[in-house]
Structure formats: C-alpha cells, structure tokens
Short mmCIF file of C-alpha atoms and ligand atoms in Angstrom, two decimals:
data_model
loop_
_atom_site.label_atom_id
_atom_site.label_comp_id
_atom_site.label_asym_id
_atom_site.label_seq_id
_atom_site.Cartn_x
_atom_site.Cartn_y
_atom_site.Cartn_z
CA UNK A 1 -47.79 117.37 12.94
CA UNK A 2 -48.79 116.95 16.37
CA UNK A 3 -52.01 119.04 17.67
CA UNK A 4 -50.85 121.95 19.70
CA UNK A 5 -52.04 121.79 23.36
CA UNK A 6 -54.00 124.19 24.72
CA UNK A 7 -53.21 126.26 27.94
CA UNK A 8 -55.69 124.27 29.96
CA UNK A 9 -53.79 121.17 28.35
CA UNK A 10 -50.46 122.49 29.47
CA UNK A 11 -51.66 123.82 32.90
CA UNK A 12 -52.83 120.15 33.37
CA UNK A 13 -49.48 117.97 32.22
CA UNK A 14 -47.73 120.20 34.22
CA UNK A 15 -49.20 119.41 37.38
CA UNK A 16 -49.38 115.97 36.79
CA UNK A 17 -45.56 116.25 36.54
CA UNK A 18 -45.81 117.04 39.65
CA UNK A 19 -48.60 114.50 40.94
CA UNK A 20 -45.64 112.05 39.21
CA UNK A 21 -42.83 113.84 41.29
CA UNK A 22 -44.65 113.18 44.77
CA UNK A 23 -46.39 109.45 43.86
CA UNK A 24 -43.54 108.55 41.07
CA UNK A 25 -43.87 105.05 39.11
CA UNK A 26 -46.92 103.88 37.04
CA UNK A 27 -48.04 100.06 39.02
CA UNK A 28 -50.76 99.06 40.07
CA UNK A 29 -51.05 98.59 44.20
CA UNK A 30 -53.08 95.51 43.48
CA UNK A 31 -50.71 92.56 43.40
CA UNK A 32 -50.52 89.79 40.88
CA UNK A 33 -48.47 87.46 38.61
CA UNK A 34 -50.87 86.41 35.82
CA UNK A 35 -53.05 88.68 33.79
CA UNK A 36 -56.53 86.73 34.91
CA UNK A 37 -55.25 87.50 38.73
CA UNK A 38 -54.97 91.47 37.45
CA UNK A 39 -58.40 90.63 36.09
CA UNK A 40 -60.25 88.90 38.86
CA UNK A 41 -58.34 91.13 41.44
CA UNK A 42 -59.88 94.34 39.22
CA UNK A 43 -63.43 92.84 39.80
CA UNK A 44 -62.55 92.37 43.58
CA UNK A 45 -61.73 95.72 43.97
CA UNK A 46 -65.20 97.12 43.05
CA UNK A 47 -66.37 98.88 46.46
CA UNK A 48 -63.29 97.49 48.61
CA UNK A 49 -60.33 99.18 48.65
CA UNK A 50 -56.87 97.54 46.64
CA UNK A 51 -55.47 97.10 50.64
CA UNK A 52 -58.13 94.37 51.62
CA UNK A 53 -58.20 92.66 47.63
CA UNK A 54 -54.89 91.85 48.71
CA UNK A 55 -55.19 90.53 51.72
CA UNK A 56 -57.85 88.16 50.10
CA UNK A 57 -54.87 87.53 47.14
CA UNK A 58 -52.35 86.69 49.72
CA UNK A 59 -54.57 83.49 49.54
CA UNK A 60 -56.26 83.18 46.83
CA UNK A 61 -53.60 83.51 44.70
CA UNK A 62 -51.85 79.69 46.38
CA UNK A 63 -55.40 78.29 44.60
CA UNK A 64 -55.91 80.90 41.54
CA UNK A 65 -53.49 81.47 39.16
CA UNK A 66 -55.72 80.92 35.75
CA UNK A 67 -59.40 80.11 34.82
CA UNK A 68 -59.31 76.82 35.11
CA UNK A 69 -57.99 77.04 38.54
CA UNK A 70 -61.20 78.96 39.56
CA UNK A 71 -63.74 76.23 37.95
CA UNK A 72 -61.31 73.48 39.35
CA UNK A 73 -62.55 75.13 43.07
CA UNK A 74 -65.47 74.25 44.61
CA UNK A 75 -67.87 77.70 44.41
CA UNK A 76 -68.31 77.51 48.42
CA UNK A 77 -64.75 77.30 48.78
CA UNK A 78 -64.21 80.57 46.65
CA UNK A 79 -66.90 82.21 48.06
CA UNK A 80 -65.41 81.42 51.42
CA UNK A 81 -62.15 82.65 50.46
CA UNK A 82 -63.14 86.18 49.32
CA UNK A 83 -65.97 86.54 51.90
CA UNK A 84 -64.05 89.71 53.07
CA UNK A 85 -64.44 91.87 50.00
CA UNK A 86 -68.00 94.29 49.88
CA UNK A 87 -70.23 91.85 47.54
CA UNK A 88 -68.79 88.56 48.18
CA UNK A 89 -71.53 86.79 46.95
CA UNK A 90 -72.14 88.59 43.76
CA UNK A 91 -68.36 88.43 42.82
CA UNK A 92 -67.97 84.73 43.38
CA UNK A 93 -71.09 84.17 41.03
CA UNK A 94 -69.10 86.20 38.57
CA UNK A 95 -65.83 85.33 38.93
CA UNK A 96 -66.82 81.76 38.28
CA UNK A 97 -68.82 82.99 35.24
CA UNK A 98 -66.02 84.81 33.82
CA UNK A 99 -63.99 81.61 34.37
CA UNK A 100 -66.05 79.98 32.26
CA UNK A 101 -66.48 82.03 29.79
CA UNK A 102 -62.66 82.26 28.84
CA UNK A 103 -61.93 79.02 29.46
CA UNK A 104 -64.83 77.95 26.23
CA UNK A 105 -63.39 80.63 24.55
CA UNK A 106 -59.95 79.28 24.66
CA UNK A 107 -58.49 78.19 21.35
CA UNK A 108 -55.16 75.75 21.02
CA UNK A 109 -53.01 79.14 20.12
CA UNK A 110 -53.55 80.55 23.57
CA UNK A 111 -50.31 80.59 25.32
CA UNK A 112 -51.78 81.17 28.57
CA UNK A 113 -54.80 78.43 27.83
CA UNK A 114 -56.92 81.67 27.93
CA UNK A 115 -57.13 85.32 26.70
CA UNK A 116 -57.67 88.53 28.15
CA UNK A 117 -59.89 90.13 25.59
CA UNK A 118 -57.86 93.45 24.62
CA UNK A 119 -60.81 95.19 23.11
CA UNK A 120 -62.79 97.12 25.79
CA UNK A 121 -66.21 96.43 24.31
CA UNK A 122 -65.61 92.64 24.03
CA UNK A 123 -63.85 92.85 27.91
CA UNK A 124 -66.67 94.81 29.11
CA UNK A 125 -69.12 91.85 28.23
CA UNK A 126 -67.31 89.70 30.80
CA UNK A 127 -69.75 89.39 34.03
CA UNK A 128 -68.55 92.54 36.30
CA UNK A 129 -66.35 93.80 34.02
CA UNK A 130 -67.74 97.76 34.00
CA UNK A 131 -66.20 99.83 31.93
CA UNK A 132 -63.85 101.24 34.59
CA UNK A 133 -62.74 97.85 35.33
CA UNK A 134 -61.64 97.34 31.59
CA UNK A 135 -60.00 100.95 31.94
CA UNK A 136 -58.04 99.76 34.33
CA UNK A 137 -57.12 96.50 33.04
CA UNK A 138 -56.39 97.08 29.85
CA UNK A 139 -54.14 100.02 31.01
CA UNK A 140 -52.01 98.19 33.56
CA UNK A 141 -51.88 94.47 31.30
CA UNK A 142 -51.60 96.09 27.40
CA UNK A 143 -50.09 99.34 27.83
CA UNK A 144 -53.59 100.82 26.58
CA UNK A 145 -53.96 104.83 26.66
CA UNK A 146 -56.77 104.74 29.63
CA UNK A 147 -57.95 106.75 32.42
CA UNK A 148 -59.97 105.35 34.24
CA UNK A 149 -61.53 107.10 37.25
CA UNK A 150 -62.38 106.25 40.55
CA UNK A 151 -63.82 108.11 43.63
CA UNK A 152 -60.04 109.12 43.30
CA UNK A 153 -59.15 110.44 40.79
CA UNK A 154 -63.38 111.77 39.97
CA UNK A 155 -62.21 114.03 43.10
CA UNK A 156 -58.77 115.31 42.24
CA UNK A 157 -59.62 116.16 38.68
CA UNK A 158 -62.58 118.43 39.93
CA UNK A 159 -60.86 119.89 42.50
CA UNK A 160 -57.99 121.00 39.92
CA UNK A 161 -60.78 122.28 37.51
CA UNK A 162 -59.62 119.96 35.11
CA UNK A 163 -63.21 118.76 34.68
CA UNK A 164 -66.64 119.84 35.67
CA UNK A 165 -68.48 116.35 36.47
CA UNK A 166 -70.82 114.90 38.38
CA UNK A 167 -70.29 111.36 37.70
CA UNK A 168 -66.59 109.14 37.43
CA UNK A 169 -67.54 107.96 34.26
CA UNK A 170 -67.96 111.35 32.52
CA UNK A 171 -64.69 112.47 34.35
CA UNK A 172 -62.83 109.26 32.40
CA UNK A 173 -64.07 110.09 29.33
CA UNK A 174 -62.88 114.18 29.53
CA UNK A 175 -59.38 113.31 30.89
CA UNK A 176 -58.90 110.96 27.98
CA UNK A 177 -59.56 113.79 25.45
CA UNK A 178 -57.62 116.66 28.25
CA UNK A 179 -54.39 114.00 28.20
CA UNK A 180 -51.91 113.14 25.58
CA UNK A 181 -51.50 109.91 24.78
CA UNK A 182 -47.65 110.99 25.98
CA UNK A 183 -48.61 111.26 29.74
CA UNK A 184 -51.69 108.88 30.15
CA UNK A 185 -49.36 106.09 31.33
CA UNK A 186 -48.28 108.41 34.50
CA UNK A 187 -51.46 110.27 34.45
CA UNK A 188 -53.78 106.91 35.88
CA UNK A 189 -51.64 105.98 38.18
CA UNK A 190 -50.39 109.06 39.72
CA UNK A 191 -54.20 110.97 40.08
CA UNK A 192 -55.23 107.80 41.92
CA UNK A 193 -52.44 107.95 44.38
CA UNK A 194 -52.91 111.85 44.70
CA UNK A 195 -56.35 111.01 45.64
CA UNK A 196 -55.88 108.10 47.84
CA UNK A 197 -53.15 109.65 50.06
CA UNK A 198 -52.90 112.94 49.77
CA UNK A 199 -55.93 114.67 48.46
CA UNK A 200 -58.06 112.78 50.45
CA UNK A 201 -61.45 113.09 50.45
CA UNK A 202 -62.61 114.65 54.14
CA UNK A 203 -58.95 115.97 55.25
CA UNK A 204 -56.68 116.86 51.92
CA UNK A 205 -53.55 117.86 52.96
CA UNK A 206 -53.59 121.42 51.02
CA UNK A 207 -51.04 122.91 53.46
CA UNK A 208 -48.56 121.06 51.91
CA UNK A 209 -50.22 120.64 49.05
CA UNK A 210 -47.52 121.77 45.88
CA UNK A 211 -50.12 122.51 43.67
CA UNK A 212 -52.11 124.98 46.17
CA UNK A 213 -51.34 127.68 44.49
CA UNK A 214 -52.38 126.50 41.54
CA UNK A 215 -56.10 125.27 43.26
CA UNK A 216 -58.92 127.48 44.55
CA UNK A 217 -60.92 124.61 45.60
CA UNK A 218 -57.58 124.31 48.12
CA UNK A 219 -57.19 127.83 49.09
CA UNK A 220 -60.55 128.13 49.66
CA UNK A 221 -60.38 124.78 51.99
CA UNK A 222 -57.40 126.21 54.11
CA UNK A 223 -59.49 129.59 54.10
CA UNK A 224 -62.16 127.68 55.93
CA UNK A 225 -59.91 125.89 58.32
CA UNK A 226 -58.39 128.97 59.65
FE1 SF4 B 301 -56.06 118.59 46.58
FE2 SF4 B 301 -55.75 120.55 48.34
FE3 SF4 B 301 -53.78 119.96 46.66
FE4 SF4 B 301 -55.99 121.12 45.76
S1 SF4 B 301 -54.52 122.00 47.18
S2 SF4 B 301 -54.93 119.39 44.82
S3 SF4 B 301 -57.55 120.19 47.06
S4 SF4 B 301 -54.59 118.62 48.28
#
C-alpha cells in the first residue's frame, strides 16, 4: 500500500505541478547524441553554465562522440577546444582520464565499446564525476529517481521552505526523501529551470511569480521592493 504523503509532501507536488506547468518537459538543456557526450558534457558543466558547454559541444562533438575518440585526440588539441569552460585545464586532465578508464574497462558485450557505469558509487569514482554530476547523469541517461541540486534548484527549494539547508548536497539528499518516486522525473528538471529563469538568484520575478502566495520568502521580497 503506498505510504500516505504528508501535507508538506502534498503542498510540495503541488507546486511543482505548477513549476511543470510554466517550464513543462523533463530534457536536459545540455545537448548530446551519445551517453559519454551527456557524460563529458556533465563534467563540463561544473562552474560554467549549460549555455557556454554547448557552445564548446557545437565543436567538440564533430571530434567526440565516444572514449576512444577523446584518447584518439591529441590532449593539447582538447584542451584547446574546451579552453572556454571555468577549469579548462583540470577538465581536460580528466576527461582524458575518464576516457581511459572506460575504454580498459570495456568488455566485447559492450554495444557502445564502452559503459556508462549505472551505479552511482561506481560512476562517482570516475575523475570529476561528484556526486551531483552522477545525479544528473544517471537521471537524464537511465531514467534513475534523482535530484540532484544545483545553485538552482539549492535556492528554489529554500525559498519554498521545502528544505532548510545550507549546502546543495544536503538539499539533494532531503528532496529525494520530500519527492515520490512519481514526480522526481519532472521534479529535476523543472526546479532547475524555475531557478535558472525565473527565480533567479538577485532579481526573482515574484510579481508574477504563481506560487507567491504560497512563499513568504517572496512576499517578503516584494515587501522590500516597494
Ligand atoms: Fe521564487 Fe519569488 Fe516565486 Fe518565491 S515567489 S518561488 S521567491 S519567484
């Protein structure tokens, strides 16, 4: 028998409805075809926003399309390539690690000559691969019920009083117990884009905001404004 939710529970799905409503769809903005380009482009996107990950794909991706691609490159020529993301230098050391590491891991059954490891402590040993990253990739590649949070969605979920946190990780972690399994899929995707767009960090847009009522860190914002 399913567990019965509790008001906070309910108060929560139901303004994630309409988080969905506003920012509907569950995809990622980061673009890719293979499931190592959702990896790598993941990595990339540590401390650089998704906009500028894909201008660097627009490219990379002609070159990059599996591991063996990457160790195929020469390491200048990568590094070169992505010298526009915030820690260039550290990501092409471990992109190229990572590379390597799934392509000697590679077995003949592989249908991709590689494999995404779909086990967050065994992807979280990759090189860069925190445990938001995995969050995130293991979400949008295998359908896995994550939330992982960003400066994003860290912000929108204390604002709502959802969570009381001081750090992203610890925010994760409640919203994963807080959310069915039922709504996680639109719950990642749709508290990012809240974030990113609309509850913006210096100038939310609370005027217009659906959920004001419903948020006193809002009202007291527009309070303050006046
Ligand atoms: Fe964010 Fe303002 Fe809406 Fe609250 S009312 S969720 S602070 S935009």
């Amino acid at each position: 028998m399913p567990k019965k939710l509790t008001l906070k529970q309910q108060a929560i799905i139901s303004q994630l409805l309409t988080m969905h409503e506003m920012f509907p769809g569950n995809e990622t903005e980061l673009v890719y075809d293979t499931p190592f380009q959702l990896l790598i482009a993941v990595m990339m996107s540590a401390q650089t926003t998704d906009k500028q990950v894909n201008v660097v794909t627009s490219v990379l991706w002609n070159f990059v399309t599996c591991p063996q691609d990457v160790l195929a490159l020469w390491h200048d020529r990568l590094h070169d390539m992505i010298r526009s993301v915030n820690y260039h230098n550290a990501k092409a050391k471990h992109i190229y690690e990572t590379s390597q590491i799934l392509c000697d891991q590679r077995s003949t059954d592989d249908e991709l000559g590689y494999q995404i490891p779909q086990d967050i402590s065994l992807l979280t040993t990759l090189p860069w691969v925190w445990v938001k990253t995995a969050k995130v990739v293991l979400h949008v590649l295998f359908w896995q019920h994550r939330i992982a949070a960003d400066t994003h969605v860290h912000r929108v979920a204390n604002r709502l009083a959802w969570v009381r946190t001081k750090q992203p990780e610890k925010t994760s972690e409640k919203l994963e117990t807080l959310i069915t399994n039922d709504y996680k899929s639109i719950a990642h995707h749709s508290i990012i884009l809240r974030g990113r767009y609309h509850c913006k960090a210096v100038k939310p847009n609370c005027t217009s905001c659906p959920l004001l009522e419903q948020c006193k860190w809002g009202q007291k914002f527009v309070t303050k404004q006046k």
